[in-house]
PDB file of C-alpha atoms in Angstrom:
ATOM      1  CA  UNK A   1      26.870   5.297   0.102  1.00  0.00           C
ATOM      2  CA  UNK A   2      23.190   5.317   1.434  1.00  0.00           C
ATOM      3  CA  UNK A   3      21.277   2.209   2.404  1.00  0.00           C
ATOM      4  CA  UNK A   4      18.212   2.566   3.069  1.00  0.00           C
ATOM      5  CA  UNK A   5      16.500  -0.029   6.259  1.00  0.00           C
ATOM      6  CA  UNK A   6      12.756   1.566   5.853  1.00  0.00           C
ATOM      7  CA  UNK A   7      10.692   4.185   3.899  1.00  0.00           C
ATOM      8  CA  UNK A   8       7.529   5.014   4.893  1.00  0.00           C
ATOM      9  CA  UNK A   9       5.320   7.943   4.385  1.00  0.00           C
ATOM     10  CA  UNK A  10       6.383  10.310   6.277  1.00  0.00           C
ATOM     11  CA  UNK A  11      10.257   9.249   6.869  1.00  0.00           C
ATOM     12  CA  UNK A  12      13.178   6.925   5.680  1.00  0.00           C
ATOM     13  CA  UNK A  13      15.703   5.217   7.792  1.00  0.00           C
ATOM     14  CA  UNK A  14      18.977   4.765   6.252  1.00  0.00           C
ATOM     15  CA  UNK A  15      22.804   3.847   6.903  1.00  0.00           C
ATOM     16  CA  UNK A  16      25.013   5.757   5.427  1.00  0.00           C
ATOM     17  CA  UNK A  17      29.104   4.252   5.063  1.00  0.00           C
ATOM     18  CA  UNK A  18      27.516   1.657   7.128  1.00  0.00           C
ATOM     19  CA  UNK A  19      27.849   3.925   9.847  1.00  0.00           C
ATOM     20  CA  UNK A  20      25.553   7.033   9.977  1.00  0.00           C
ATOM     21  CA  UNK A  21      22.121   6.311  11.065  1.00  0.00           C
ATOM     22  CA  UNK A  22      20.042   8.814   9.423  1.00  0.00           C
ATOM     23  CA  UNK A  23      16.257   9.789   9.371  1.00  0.00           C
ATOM     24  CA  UNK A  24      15.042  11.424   6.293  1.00  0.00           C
ATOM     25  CA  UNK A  25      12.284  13.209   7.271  1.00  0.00           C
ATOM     26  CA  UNK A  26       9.503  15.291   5.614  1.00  0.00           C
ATOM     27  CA  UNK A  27      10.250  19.293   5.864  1.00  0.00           C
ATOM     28  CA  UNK A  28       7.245  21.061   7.912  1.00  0.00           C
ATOM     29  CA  UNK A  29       5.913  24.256   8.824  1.00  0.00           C
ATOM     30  CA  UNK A  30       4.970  25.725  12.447  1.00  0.00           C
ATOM     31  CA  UNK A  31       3.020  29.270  12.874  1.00  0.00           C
ATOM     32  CA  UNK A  32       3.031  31.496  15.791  1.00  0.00           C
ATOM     33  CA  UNK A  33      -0.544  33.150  15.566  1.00  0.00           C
ATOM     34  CA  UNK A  34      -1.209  35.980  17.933  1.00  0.00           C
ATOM     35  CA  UNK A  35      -3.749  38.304  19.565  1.00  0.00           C
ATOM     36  CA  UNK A  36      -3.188  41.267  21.908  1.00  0.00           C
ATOM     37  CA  UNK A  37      -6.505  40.174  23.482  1.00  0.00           C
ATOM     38  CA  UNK A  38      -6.082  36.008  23.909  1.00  0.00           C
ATOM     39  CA  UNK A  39      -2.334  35.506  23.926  1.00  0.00           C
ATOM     40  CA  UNK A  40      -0.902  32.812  21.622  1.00  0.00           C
ATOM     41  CA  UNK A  41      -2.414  30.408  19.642  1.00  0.00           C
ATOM     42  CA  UNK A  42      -1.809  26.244  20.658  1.00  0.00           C
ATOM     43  CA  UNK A  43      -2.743  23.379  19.914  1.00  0.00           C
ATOM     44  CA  UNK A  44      -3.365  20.320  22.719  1.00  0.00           C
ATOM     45  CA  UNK A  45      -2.839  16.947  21.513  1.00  0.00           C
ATOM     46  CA  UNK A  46      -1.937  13.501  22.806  1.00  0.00           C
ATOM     47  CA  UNK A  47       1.537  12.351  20.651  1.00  0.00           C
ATOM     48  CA  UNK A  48       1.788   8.494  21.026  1.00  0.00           C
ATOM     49  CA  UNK A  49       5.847   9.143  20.295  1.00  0.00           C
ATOM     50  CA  UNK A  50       6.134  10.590  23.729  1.00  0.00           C
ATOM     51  CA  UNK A  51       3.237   9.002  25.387  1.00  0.00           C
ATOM     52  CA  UNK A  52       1.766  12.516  26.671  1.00  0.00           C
ATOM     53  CA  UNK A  53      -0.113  15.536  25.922  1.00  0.00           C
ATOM     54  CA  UNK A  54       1.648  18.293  24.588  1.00  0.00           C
ATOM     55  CA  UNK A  55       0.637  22.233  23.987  1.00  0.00           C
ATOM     56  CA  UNK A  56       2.344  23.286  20.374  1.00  0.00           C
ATOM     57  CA  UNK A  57       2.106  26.155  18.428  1.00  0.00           C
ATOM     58  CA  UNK A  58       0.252  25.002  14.765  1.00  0.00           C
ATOM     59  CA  UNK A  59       2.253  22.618  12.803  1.00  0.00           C
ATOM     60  CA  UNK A  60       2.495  20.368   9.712  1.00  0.00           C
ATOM     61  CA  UNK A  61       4.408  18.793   6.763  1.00  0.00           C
ATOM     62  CA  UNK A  62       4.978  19.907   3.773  1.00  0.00           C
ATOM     63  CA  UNK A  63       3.160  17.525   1.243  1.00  0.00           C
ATOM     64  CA  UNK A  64       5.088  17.162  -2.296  1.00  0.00           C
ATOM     65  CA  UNK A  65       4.589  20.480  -4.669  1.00  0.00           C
ATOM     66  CA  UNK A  66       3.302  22.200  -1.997  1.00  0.00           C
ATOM     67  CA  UNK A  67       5.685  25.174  -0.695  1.00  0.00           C
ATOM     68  CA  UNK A  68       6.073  26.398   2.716  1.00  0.00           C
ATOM     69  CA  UNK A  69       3.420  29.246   2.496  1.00  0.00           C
ATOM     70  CA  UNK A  70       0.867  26.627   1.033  1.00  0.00           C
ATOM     71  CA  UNK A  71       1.626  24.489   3.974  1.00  0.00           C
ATOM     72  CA  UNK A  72       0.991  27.019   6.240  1.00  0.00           C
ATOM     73  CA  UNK A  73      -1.827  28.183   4.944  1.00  0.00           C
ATOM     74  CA  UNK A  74      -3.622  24.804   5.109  1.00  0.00           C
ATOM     75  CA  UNK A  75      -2.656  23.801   8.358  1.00  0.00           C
ATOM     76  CA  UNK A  76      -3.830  27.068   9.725  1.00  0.00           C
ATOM     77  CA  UNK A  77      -6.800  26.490   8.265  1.00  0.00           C
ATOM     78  CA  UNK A  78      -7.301  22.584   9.133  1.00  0.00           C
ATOM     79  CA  UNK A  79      -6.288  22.846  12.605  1.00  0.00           C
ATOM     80  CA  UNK A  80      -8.062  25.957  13.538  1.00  0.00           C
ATOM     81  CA  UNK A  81     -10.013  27.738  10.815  1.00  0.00           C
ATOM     82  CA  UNK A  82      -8.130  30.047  10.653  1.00  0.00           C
ATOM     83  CA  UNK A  83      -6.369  32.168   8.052  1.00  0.00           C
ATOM     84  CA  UNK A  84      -4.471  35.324   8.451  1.00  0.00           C
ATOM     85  CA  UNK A  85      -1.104  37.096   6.778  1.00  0.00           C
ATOM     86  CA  UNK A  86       2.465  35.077   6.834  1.00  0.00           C
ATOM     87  CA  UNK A  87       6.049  36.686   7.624  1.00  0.00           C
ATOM     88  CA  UNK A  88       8.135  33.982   7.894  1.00  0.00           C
ATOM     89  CA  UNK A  89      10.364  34.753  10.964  1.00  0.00           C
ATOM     90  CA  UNK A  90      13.016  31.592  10.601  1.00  0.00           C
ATOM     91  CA  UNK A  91      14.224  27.904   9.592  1.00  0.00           C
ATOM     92  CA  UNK A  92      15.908  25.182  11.366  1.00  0.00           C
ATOM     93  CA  UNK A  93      16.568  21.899  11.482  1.00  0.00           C
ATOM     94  CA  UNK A  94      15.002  20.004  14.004  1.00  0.00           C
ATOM     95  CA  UNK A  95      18.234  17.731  15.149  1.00  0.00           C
ATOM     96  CA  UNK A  96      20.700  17.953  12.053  1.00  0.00           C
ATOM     97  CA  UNK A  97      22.598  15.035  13.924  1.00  0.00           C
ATOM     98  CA  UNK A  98      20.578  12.566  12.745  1.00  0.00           C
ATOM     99  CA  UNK A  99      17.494  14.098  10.649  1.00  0.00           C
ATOM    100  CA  UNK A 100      17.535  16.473   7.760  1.00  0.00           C
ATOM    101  CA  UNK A 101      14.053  17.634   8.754  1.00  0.00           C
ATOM    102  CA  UNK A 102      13.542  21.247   8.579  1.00  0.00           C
ATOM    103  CA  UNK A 103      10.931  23.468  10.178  1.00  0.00           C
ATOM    104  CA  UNK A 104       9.560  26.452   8.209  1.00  0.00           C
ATOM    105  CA  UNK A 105       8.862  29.496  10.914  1.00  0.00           C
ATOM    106  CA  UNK A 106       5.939  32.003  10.597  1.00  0.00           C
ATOM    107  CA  UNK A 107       4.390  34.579  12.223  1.00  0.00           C
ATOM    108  CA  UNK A 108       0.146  34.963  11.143  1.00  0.00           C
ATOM    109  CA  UNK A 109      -0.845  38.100  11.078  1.00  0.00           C
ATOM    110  CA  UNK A 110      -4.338  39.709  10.720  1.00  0.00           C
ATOM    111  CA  UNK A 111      -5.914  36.179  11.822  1.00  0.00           C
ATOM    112  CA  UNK A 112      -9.638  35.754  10.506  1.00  0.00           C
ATOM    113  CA  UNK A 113     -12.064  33.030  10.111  1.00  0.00           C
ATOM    114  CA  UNK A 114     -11.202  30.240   7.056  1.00  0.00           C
ATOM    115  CA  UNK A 115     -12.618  26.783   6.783  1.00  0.00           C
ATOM    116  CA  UNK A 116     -10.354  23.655   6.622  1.00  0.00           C
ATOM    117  CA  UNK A 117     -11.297  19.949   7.209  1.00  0.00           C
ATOM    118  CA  UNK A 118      -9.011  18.523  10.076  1.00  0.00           C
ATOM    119  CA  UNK A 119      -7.293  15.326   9.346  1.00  0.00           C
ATOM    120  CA  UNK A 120      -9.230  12.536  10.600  1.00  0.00           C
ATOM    121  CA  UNK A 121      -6.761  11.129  13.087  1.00  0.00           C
ATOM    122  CA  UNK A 122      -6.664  14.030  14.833  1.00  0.00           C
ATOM    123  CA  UNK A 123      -8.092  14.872  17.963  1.00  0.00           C
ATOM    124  CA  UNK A 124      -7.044  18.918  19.150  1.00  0.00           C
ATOM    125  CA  UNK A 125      -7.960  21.497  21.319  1.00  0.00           C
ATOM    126  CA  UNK A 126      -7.459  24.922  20.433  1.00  0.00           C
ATOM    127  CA  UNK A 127      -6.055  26.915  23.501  1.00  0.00           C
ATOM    128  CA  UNK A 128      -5.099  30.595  23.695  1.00  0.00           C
ATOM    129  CA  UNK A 129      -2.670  31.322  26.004  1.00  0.00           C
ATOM    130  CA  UNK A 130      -0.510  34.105  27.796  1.00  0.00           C
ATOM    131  CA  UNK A 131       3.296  32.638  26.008  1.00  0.00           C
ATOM    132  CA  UNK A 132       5.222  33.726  28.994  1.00  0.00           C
ATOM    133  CA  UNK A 133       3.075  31.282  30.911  1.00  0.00           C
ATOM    134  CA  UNK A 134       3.859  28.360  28.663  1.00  0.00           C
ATOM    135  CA  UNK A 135       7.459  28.988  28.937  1.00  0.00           C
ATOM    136  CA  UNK A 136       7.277  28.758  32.456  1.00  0.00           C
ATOM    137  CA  UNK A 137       4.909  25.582  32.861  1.00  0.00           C
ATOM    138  CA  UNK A 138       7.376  24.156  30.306  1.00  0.00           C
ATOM    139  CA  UNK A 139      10.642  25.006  32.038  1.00  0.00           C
ATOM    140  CA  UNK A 140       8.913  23.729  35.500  1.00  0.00           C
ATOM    141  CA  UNK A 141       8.525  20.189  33.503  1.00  0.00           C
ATOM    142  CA  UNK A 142       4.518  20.332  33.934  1.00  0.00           C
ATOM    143  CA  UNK A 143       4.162  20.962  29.839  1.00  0.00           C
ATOM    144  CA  UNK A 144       5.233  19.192  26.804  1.00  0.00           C
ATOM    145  CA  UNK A 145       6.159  21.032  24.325  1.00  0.00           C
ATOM    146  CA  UNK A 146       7.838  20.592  20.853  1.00  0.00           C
ATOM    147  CA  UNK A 147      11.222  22.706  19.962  1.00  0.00           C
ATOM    148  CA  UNK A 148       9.151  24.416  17.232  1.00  0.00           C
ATOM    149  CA  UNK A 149       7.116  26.015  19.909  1.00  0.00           C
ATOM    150  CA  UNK A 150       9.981  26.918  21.129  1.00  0.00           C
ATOM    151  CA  UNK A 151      11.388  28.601  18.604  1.00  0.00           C
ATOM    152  CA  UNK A 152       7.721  30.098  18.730  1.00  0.00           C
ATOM    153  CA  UNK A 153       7.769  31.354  21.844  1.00  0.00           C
ATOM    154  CA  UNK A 154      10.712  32.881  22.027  1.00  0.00           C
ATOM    155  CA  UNK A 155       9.496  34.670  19.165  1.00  0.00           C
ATOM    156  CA  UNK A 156       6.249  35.886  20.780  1.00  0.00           C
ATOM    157  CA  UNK A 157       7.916  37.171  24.140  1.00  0.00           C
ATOM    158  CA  UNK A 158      10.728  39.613  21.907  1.00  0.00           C
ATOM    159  CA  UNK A 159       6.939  41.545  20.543  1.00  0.00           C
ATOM    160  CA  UNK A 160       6.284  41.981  24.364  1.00  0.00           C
TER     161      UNK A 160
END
């Protein structure tokens, strides 16, 4: 049986047999937009969770009746006015251990301009960069990244 220690807006906490902790966790979506000419697009962002900076690919949750593609779609075009074509490449869970959050993959395609209103707790910087780079800086420890990007990345570098 599940008993549940918090629900908030975003995630639940609860105890399951009295013994598995478990997060319950919104479902999101991350997109790996590229461009011959720039390299990948990330986003910089400070993430109180981890007390740092971190370069990601675009990300976001799911909100209630909205599917994956939708998600996408909006994040792309809140985070960097963007829009462009989906494939969807892949989904995981992010640590099935404890959380049954899953991550919805895509590739954007065919990027062009869109306009979106960023959240208003959000403060980003839109970076393009070379992804074999990233994966380096990352490995080396001097970049935080998220396992979506990843999952991104190693995406991006089987095109080159």
């Amino acid at each position: 049986m599940r008993r549940y220690v918090y629900r908030g807006k975003i995630l639940s906490l609860a105890v399951e047999d009295e013994h598995w902790e478990i997060v319950e966790h919104k479902d999101a979506v991350a997109l790996l937009v590229s461009d011959p000419d720039r390299g990948v697009l990330f986003v910089e962002q400070y993430r109180p969770a981890i007390g740092r900076r971190t370069l990601e690919i675009p990300a976001g949750l799911i909100e209630e009746g909205e599917s994956p593609e939708e998600t996408a779609l909006r994040e792309l075009a809140e985070e960097a006015q963007l829009t462009g074509d989906l494939e969807k490449l892949a989904e995981f869970y992010v640590s099935p251990g404890f959380t049954d959050e899953k991550t919805h993959l895509f590739r954007v395609t065919n990027p062009r301009p869109a306009s979106g209103t960023p959240d208003d707790d959000e403060d980003l910087t839109l970076r393009w960069r070379d992804p074999q780079e990233v994966l380096a800086e990352s490995r080396a420890g001097r970049l935080a990244i998220s396992a979506s990007t990843l999952a991104g990345l190693l995406f991006a570098l089987e095109e080159k």
